[in-house]
Coordinates of N, CA and C in Angstrom, one line a residue:
M1 N -4.1 167.5 178.7 CA -3.0 167.5 179.3 C -3.0 166.3 178.6
S2 N -3.5 165.4 177.8 CA -2.6 163.9 177.2 C -2.6 164.9 175.4
D3 N -3.2 166.0 175.6 CA -2.6 166.6 173.8 C -1.6 167.1 173.6
L4 N -1.0 168.0 175.2 CA 0.1 168.3 175.5 C 1.4 167.3 174.9
I5 N 1.2 165.7 176.0 CA 2.0 165.1 175.6 C 2.4 164.5 174.2
G6 N 1.5 164.1 173.7 CA 0.8 164.0 172.5 C 1.6 164.6 171.0
Q7 N 2.0 166.5 171.4 CA 1.9 167.0 170.6 C 3.8 167.6 170.5
F8 N 3.7 167.4 172.3 CA 5.3 167.2 172.7 C 6.2 165.8 171.9
G9 N 5.7 164.5 171.7 CA 6.4 163.5 171.9 C 6.6 163.7 170.2
V10 N 5.4 163.7 169.6 CA 5.8 163.8 167.9 C 6.7 164.5 167.5
G11 N 6.6 166.4 168.5 CA 7.4 167.7 167.4 C 9.3 166.5 168.3
F12 N 9.0 165.7 169.7 CA 10.9 166.4 170.4 C 11.0 164.4 169.3
Y13 N 10.5 163.8 169.4 CA 11.3 162.5 168.1 C 11.3 163.2 166.5
S14 N 10.8 164.0 166.2 CA 11.0 164.2 164.7 C 12.5 164.8 165.0
S15 N 13.1 165.9 166.0 CA 14.0 166.4 165.8 C 15.1 165.5 165.7
F16 N 15.0 164.0 166.1 CA 15.8 162.1 165.0 C 16.6 162.6 163.5
L17 N 15.2 163.0 163.1 CA 15.5 163.5 161.1 C 16.8 164.7 160.8
V18 N 16.7 165.2 161.9 CA 17.6 166.0 161.1 C 19.4 166.3 162.4
A19 N 18.8 165.4 163.8 CA 20.3 165.2 164.8 C 20.5 163.4 165.0
D20 N 22.2 163.6 165.4 CA 21.9 162.2 165.2 C 22.0 162.5 167.0
R21 N 22.1 162.8 167.8 CA 22.1 163.1 169.9 C 21.4 164.2 169.2
V22 N 20.5 164.3 170.6 CA 20.0 164.3 171.1 C 19.7 164.8 173.5
I23 N 20.2 166.0 173.5 CA 20.5 166.1 175.5 C 19.7 167.1 175.5
V24 N 18.3 166.7 176.7 CA 17.9 167.6 177.3 C 17.7 168.0 179.0
T25 N 18.6 168.9 179.0 CA 18.8 169.4 180.1 C 18.3 169.9 181.5
S26 N 16.8 169.4 182.0 CA 16.3 170.4 182.9 C 16.3 170.1 184.3
K27 N 15.4 171.7 184.7 CA 15.3 171.2 186.7 C 14.1 172.2 186.3
N28 N 13.6 171.3 187.6 CA 12.1 172.1 188.4 C 13.2 172.7 189.7
N29 N 11.8 173.4 189.9 CA 11.6 174.4 191.4 C 12.7 173.3 192.6
D30 N 11.7 172.0 192.6 CA 12.2 171.3 193.3 C 12.8 170.0 193.1
D31 N 13.1 170.2 192.6 CA 14.6 168.8 192.7 C 15.6 169.5 191.6
E32 N 16.2 168.3 191.7 CA 17.9 168.6 191.2 C 17.8 169.0 189.3
Q33 N 19.1 168.7 188.3 CA 19.3 169.7 187.5 C 19.4 167.4 186.7
Y34 N 18.8 167.2 185.3 CA 18.8 165.9 184.7 C 19.4 166.9 183.6
V35 N 19.4 165.1 183.4 CA 20.4 165.1 181.5 C 19.5 164.0 181.1
W36 N 18.9 164.2 180.3 CA 18.4 163.1 179.0 C 19.2 163.4 177.3
E37 N 19.8 162.1 177.7 CA 20.7 161.8 176.2 C 20.0 160.7 175.4
S38 N 19.6 160.4 174.0 CA 20.2 159.8 173.3 C 19.7 160.0 172.2
D39 N 20.7 159.2 171.1 CA 20.9 158.5 169.7 C 19.8 157.9 168.8
S40 N 19.0 158.1 169.6 CA 17.5 157.8 169.0 C 18.0 156.1 169.1
E41 N 18.9 155.0 169.3 CA 18.4 153.7 169.1 C 18.1 154.0 171.2
S42 N 18.9 153.7 172.1 CA 19.0 154.2 173.4 C 19.5 155.4 174.0
F43 N 19.1 155.4 175.4 CA 19.1 157.1 176.2 C 20.4 156.9 177.7
S44 N 19.6 157.9 178.5 CA 20.1 157.1 179.4 C 19.3 159.1 180.0
V45 N 19.1 158.6 181.9 CA 19.0 159.5 182.2 C 20.2 159.8 183.7
V46 N 20.7 160.0 184.3 CA 21.4 161.2 184.9 C 21.4 162.5 185.3
K47 N 22.2 162.5 187.1 CA 21.9 164.0 187.6 C 22.9 164.6 186.5
D48 N 22.3 165.7 186.3 CA 24.1 166.6 185.9 C 25.3 167.0 187.0
P49 N 25.9 166.5 186.4 CA 27.9 166.5 187.1 C 28.0 168.6 186.7
R50 N 27.6 169.1 186.4 CA 27.8 170.4 186.6 C 27.0 170.7 187.7
G51 N 25.8 170.8 187.9 CA 24.8 171.2 189.0 C 23.8 171.9 188.6
N52 N 23.7 172.7 189.3 CA 22.5 174.0 189.3 C 22.6 174.8 187.6
T53 N 23.6 174.6 186.6 CA 22.9 175.3 186.2 C 22.5 175.8 185.4
L54 N 21.0 175.9 185.4 CA 19.9 176.8 184.8 C 19.1 177.1 185.7
G55 N 19.3 177.0 186.8 CA 18.3 178.1 187.7 C 16.3 177.0 187.6
R56 N 16.2 176.5 186.2 CA 15.0 177.0 186.3 C 14.3 176.3 184.9
G57 N 13.8 175.5 184.4 CA 14.0 175.5 183.3 C 14.3 174.3 182.5
T58 N 13.9 174.3 180.5 CA 15.1 173.4 179.8 C 16.0 173.4 178.7
T59 N 16.8 172.8 178.5 CA 17.0 172.9 176.6 C 17.7 172.1 176.4
I60 N 17.2 172.1 175.4 CA 17.0 170.9 174.1 C 18.4 171.1 173.5
S61 N 19.2 170.6 173.7 CA 20.7 170.4 172.4 C 20.2 169.2 171.6
L62 N 20.7 169.7 169.9 CA 20.9 169.2 169.6 C 22.1 168.7 168.2
H63 N 22.6 167.4 168.5 CA 23.6 167.3 167.1 C 23.5 167.2 166.1
L64 N 23.4 168.0 165.3 CA 22.8 167.4 163.8 C 24.2 167.4 163.0
K65 N 23.3 165.7 162.2 CA 23.1 165.3 161.1 C 23.8 166.6 159.9
E66 N 25.4 165.7 158.5 CA 25.8 166.6 158.5 C 25.0 167.0 157.4
E67 N 23.9 166.9 157.0 CA 23.0 167.2 155.8 C 22.3 168.4 156.2
A68 N 22.1 167.9 157.8 CA 21.0 170.0 158.7 C 22.0 170.8 159.0
H69 N 23.1 170.9 158.4 CA 22.8 172.6 158.7 C 23.2 172.6 158.4
D70 N 22.0 173.4 157.4 CA 20.9 174.4 157.4 C 20.5 174.9 158.7
F71 N 19.8 174.7 158.5 CA 18.7 174.9 160.0 C 19.7 175.7 161.2
L72 N 21.8 175.9 161.0 CA 22.4 176.3 161.4 C 21.7 178.2 161.4
E73 N 21.4 178.1 160.9 CA 21.9 179.6 160.0 C 19.9 179.9 160.1
E74 N 20.6 181.3 160.8 CA 19.6 182.4 161.4 C 18.2 182.3 160.8
N75 N 17.9 182.7 159.5 CA 17.5 183.0 158.1 C 16.0 181.5 157.9
T76 N 16.6 180.1 158.4 CA 15.6 179.2 157.7 C 15.2 178.6 159.4
V77 N 15.7 179.0 159.9 CA 15.1 179.1 161.5 C 14.0 179.5 161.7
K78 N 14.0 181.0 162.2 CA 12.7 181.8 162.0 C 11.7 181.7 160.7
D79 N 12.4 181.1 159.6 CA 11.0 181.0 159.0 C 10.4 179.2 159.0
L80 N 11.2 178.9 159.5 CA 10.7 177.6 160.2 C 9.5 177.7 161.6
V81 N 10.3 178.5 161.8 CA 9.7 178.9 163.7 C 8.1 179.7 163.3
K82 N 8.5 180.5 162.1 CA 7.1 181.2 161.9 C 5.8 180.4 161.0
K83 N 6.4 179.2 161.2 CA 5.4 178.3 159.8 C 5.0 177.5 160.9
Y84 N 5.5 176.8 161.9 CA 4.9 176.3 162.6 C 4.6 176.4 164.3
S85 N 4.7 177.4 163.9 CA 4.4 178.1 165.1 C 3.0 179.2 165.8
Q86 N 2.4 179.0 164.9 CA 1.3 180.4 164.6 C 0.1 179.6 165.5
F87 N 0.4 178.9 166.7 CA -0.8 178.5 167.3 C -0.3 177.8 168.6
I88 N 1.0 178.2 168.8 CA 1.8 178.2 169.6 C 1.0 178.9 170.9
N89 N 0.8 178.8 172.3 CA 0.6 180.0 173.6 C 2.4 180.3 173.3
F90 N 3.0 179.5 174.5 CA 4.1 179.7 174.9 C 4.9 180.6 173.2
P91 N 6.2 182.0 174.0 CA 6.6 182.4 174.1 C 7.9 181.7 173.4
I92 N 7.8 181.9 171.3 CA 9.7 181.7 171.1 C 10.4 182.4 171.1
Y93 N 11.6 181.9 172.0 CA 12.5 183.3 171.0 C 13.8 183.1 170.0
I94 N 14.6 183.4 170.0 CA 15.6 183.1 169.2 C 16.6 184.2 168.7
W95 N 17.8 183.5 169.6 CA 19.2 184.8 169.2 C 19.7 184.9 168.3
A96 N 19.4 186.7 167.8 CA 19.8 187.0 167.3 C 20.2 188.0 166.9
S97 N 21.2 188.7 165.4 CA 21.4 189.6 165.6 C 21.1 190.8 164.6
K98 N 21.9 191.5 164.6 CA 21.2 193.3 164.2 C 22.2 193.9 163.9
T99 N 22.9 195.2 162.7 CA 23.3 196.0 162.5 C 22.8 197.4 162.8
E100 N 23.6 198.3 163.8 CA 22.9 199.5 164.8 C 23.7 200.8 164.1
E101 N 22.7 201.6 163.8 CA 24.5 202.7 163.9 C 24.1 202.7 164.2
V102 N 24.8 203.4 165.6 CA 25.9 204.2 166.7 C 26.7 205.3 166.4
E103 N 26.4 206.3 166.9 CA 27.6 207.2 167.4 C 28.7 207.0 168.2
E104 N 29.7 207.2 167.7 CA 30.8 207.1 168.8 C 31.9 208.0 169.5
P105 N 32.5 208.5 170.2 CA 34.1 209.3 170.3 C 35.2 208.7 169.4
L106 N 34.8 210.0 168.7 CA 36.9 209.4 167.6 C 37.3 209.9 169.2
E107 N 38.2 208.5 168.5 CA 39.5 208.5 169.0 C 41.2 209.2 168.8
E108 N 41.9 209.9 169.9 CA 42.9 211.0 169.8 C 43.1 211.0 168.6
E109 N 44.0 209.6 167.8 CA 44.9 209.1 166.5 C 43.9 210.1 165.8
E110 N 42.0 209.3 165.3 CA 41.7 210.0 164.0 C 40.8 212.1 164.1
E111 N 41.4 211.9 165.8 CA 40.8 213.9 165.8 C 42.1 214.1 165.6
K112 N 43.6 213.7 165.3 CA 44.3 214.7 164.8 C 44.0 214.1 163.3
K113 N 44.0 213.1 162.9 CA 43.4 213.1 161.8 C 43.2 214.4 160.7
E114 N 41.8 214.2 161.7 CA 40.4 215.0 160.8 C 40.7 216.1 161.9
E115 N 42.0 217.3 161.9 CA 42.1 218.3 161.4 C 43.4 218.8 161.8
A116 N 44.0 217.5 160.6 CA 45.3 217.5 160.4 C 43.9 218.7 158.9
T117 N 43.4 217.6 159.0 CA 42.5 217.9 157.3 C 41.8 219.0 157.3
K118 N 41.2 219.2 158.3 CA 40.3 220.6 158.3 C 42.4 221.6 158.5
D119 N 43.1 221.5 158.5 CA 44.4 222.5 158.8 C 44.8 223.6 157.8
E120 N 44.2 221.9 156.3 CA 44.8 221.7 154.7 C 43.3 222.3 154.7
D121 N 42.5 222.9 154.6 CA 41.3 223.2 154.4 C 40.8 224.5 154.4
K122 N 41.7 225.3 155.6 CA 41.7 225.9 156.3 C 41.2 227.5 155.3
E123 N 42.0 227.0 153.9 CA 42.0 228.1 153.2 C 41.0 228.4 151.9
E124 N 39.2 228.0 153.0 CA 38.4 228.3 152.8 C 38.0 230.0 152.8
D125 N 36.8 230.4 152.3 CA 36.1 231.8 152.4 C 35.8 232.0 153.8
E126 N 35.2 232.8 154.2 CA 35.0 233.2 155.4 C 34.2 232.3 155.9
E127 N 32.5 232.2 155.1 CA 31.7 231.5 155.4 C 32.1 229.9 156.0
G128 N 33.5 229.4 155.7 CA 33.6 228.0 155.6 C 34.1 228.3 157.4
K129 N 34.8 229.2 157.1 CA 35.1 229.3 158.8 C 34.5 229.2 159.7
V130 N 32.9 230.5 159.8 CA 32.6 230.0 160.8 C 31.8 229.4 161.0
E131 N 31.1 228.0 159.8 CA 30.8 226.9 160.2 C 31.7 225.9 160.7
E132 N 33.4 226.3 160.5 CA 34.2 225.0 161.6 C 33.9 225.7 163.1
E133 N 33.8 226.6 163.1 CA 33.6 227.3 164.6 C 33.2 226.4 165.4
K134 N 31.7 226.5 164.2 CA 30.2 226.2 165.4 C 31.1 224.4 165.7
D135 N 31.1 223.7 164.5 CA 31.2 222.2 164.6 C 32.1 222.0 166.0
E136 N 33.1 222.9 166.5 CA 34.4 222.2 167.1 C 33.4 222.3 169.1
D137 N 32.3 223.3 168.4 CA 32.0 223.2 170.1 C 30.8 221.9 170.5
K138 N 30.3 221.0 169.2 CA 29.6 219.4 169.7 C 31.0 218.5 169.7
P139 N 30.7 217.9 170.6 CA 31.4 216.6 171.1 C 31.7 215.8 169.8
K140 N 33.3 215.9 169.6 CA 33.9 215.0 167.4 C 33.6 213.0 167.8
T141 N 33.1 213.1 167.2 CA 31.6 211.6 166.8 C 31.8 210.5 166.1
K142 N 31.9 209.8 165.0 CA 31.2 209.3 164.0 C 30.2 208.0 164.5
K143 N 29.7 208.2 163.1 CA 28.5 207.4 162.7 C 29.2 205.7 163.0
V144 N 29.5 204.1 163.8 CA 29.9 202.6 163.1 C 29.0 202.4 162.9
S145 N 28.9 200.8 162.3 CA 27.8 199.6 162.7 C 28.1 199.2 163.3
K146 N 27.5 198.6 164.7 CA 27.7 197.8 165.5 C 26.7 196.5 165.1
T147 N 27.1 195.3 166.0 CA 26.5 194.1 165.4 C 26.3 194.1 166.7
V148 N 24.5 193.9 166.7 CA 24.1 193.8 168.8 C 23.1 192.5 169.2
W149 N 23.5 191.4 169.6 CA 22.6 190.1 170.0 C 22.1 190.1 171.3
D150 N 20.6 190.4 170.3 CA 19.2 190.3 171.8 C 18.6 188.9 170.9
W151 N 17.7 188.6 172.8 CA 16.4 188.1 171.8 C 15.3 188.3 171.5
E152 N 14.4 187.8 169.9 CA 13.9 188.3 169.7 C 12.3 187.6 170.2
L153 N 11.5 187.6 169.8 CA 10.5 187.0 169.6 C 9.8 186.5 168.2
M154 N 10.0 185.4 168.5 CA 9.1 185.4 167.0 C 7.7 184.3 166.9
N155 N 7.1 184.3 168.1 CA 5.7 184.1 167.6 C 5.3 185.1 168.4
S156 N 5.5 186.4 167.8 CA 4.2 187.4 168.9 C 2.6 187.9 168.7
V157 N 2.8 187.0 167.3 CA 0.6 186.9 167.2 C 0.1 185.8 167.8
K158 N -0.9 186.1 168.5 CA -1.7 185.1 168.6 C -3.0 184.5 168.1
P159 N -2.8 183.1 168.9 CA -4.4 182.5 167.2 C -4.4 183.2 167.6
I160 N -6.5 183.4 166.8 CA -6.9 184.1 166.2 C -7.9 183.3 167.5
W161 N -8.7 182.6 167.7 CA -9.2 182.2 169.1 C -8.8 182.4 170.4
T162 N -7.3 183.0 170.2 CA -7.2 183.5 172.3 C -7.8 185.5 171.9
R163 N -8.3 185.8 170.3 CA -8.2 187.4 170.2 C -9.2 188.3 170.6
K164 N -9.3 188.9 170.4 CA -10.8 190.1 170.5 C -11.1 189.6 169.0
T165 N -13.2 189.8 169.5 CA -13.8 189.6 168.1 C -13.3 191.2 167.5
D166 N -12.8 192.3 167.9 CA -12.6 193.2 166.9 C -11.3 193.4 165.8
D167 N -10.5 192.3 166.6 CA -9.4 191.8 165.7 C -9.2 191.6 165.2

């Protein structure tokens, strides 16, 4: 247990290398929600005036120094977590975005534009007409790139000593 406290202390206080102010909001199942706030010179602990917003757990908010804004970049955070969390048993997630190709139904205006284009192309040979008729049976859709946000597990690789010998 004392090892965990030491690791937490060193890691936590190193947050002041990049932050002017640190706010920790924490809630235990059997207690009220509290807010600890520090600027590295002084601190305060108060009952959270917002009430029970967490349910359970802890959030840590860093108010970054001007020269530390690089840590707001998703790739910077991912690289740091991968580099320094290889022996951490607790899951670490990052709120990340990814682009996905999805098919969406065409809106009425887009359908009319597409039909107008098809009407201009109707002067093609008979084979083209047969293919058009087959296309009309399918629902009219288009591929769209969407940005999707979700929690991504950053440290899925287990420490060496917790793996099976076969791995």
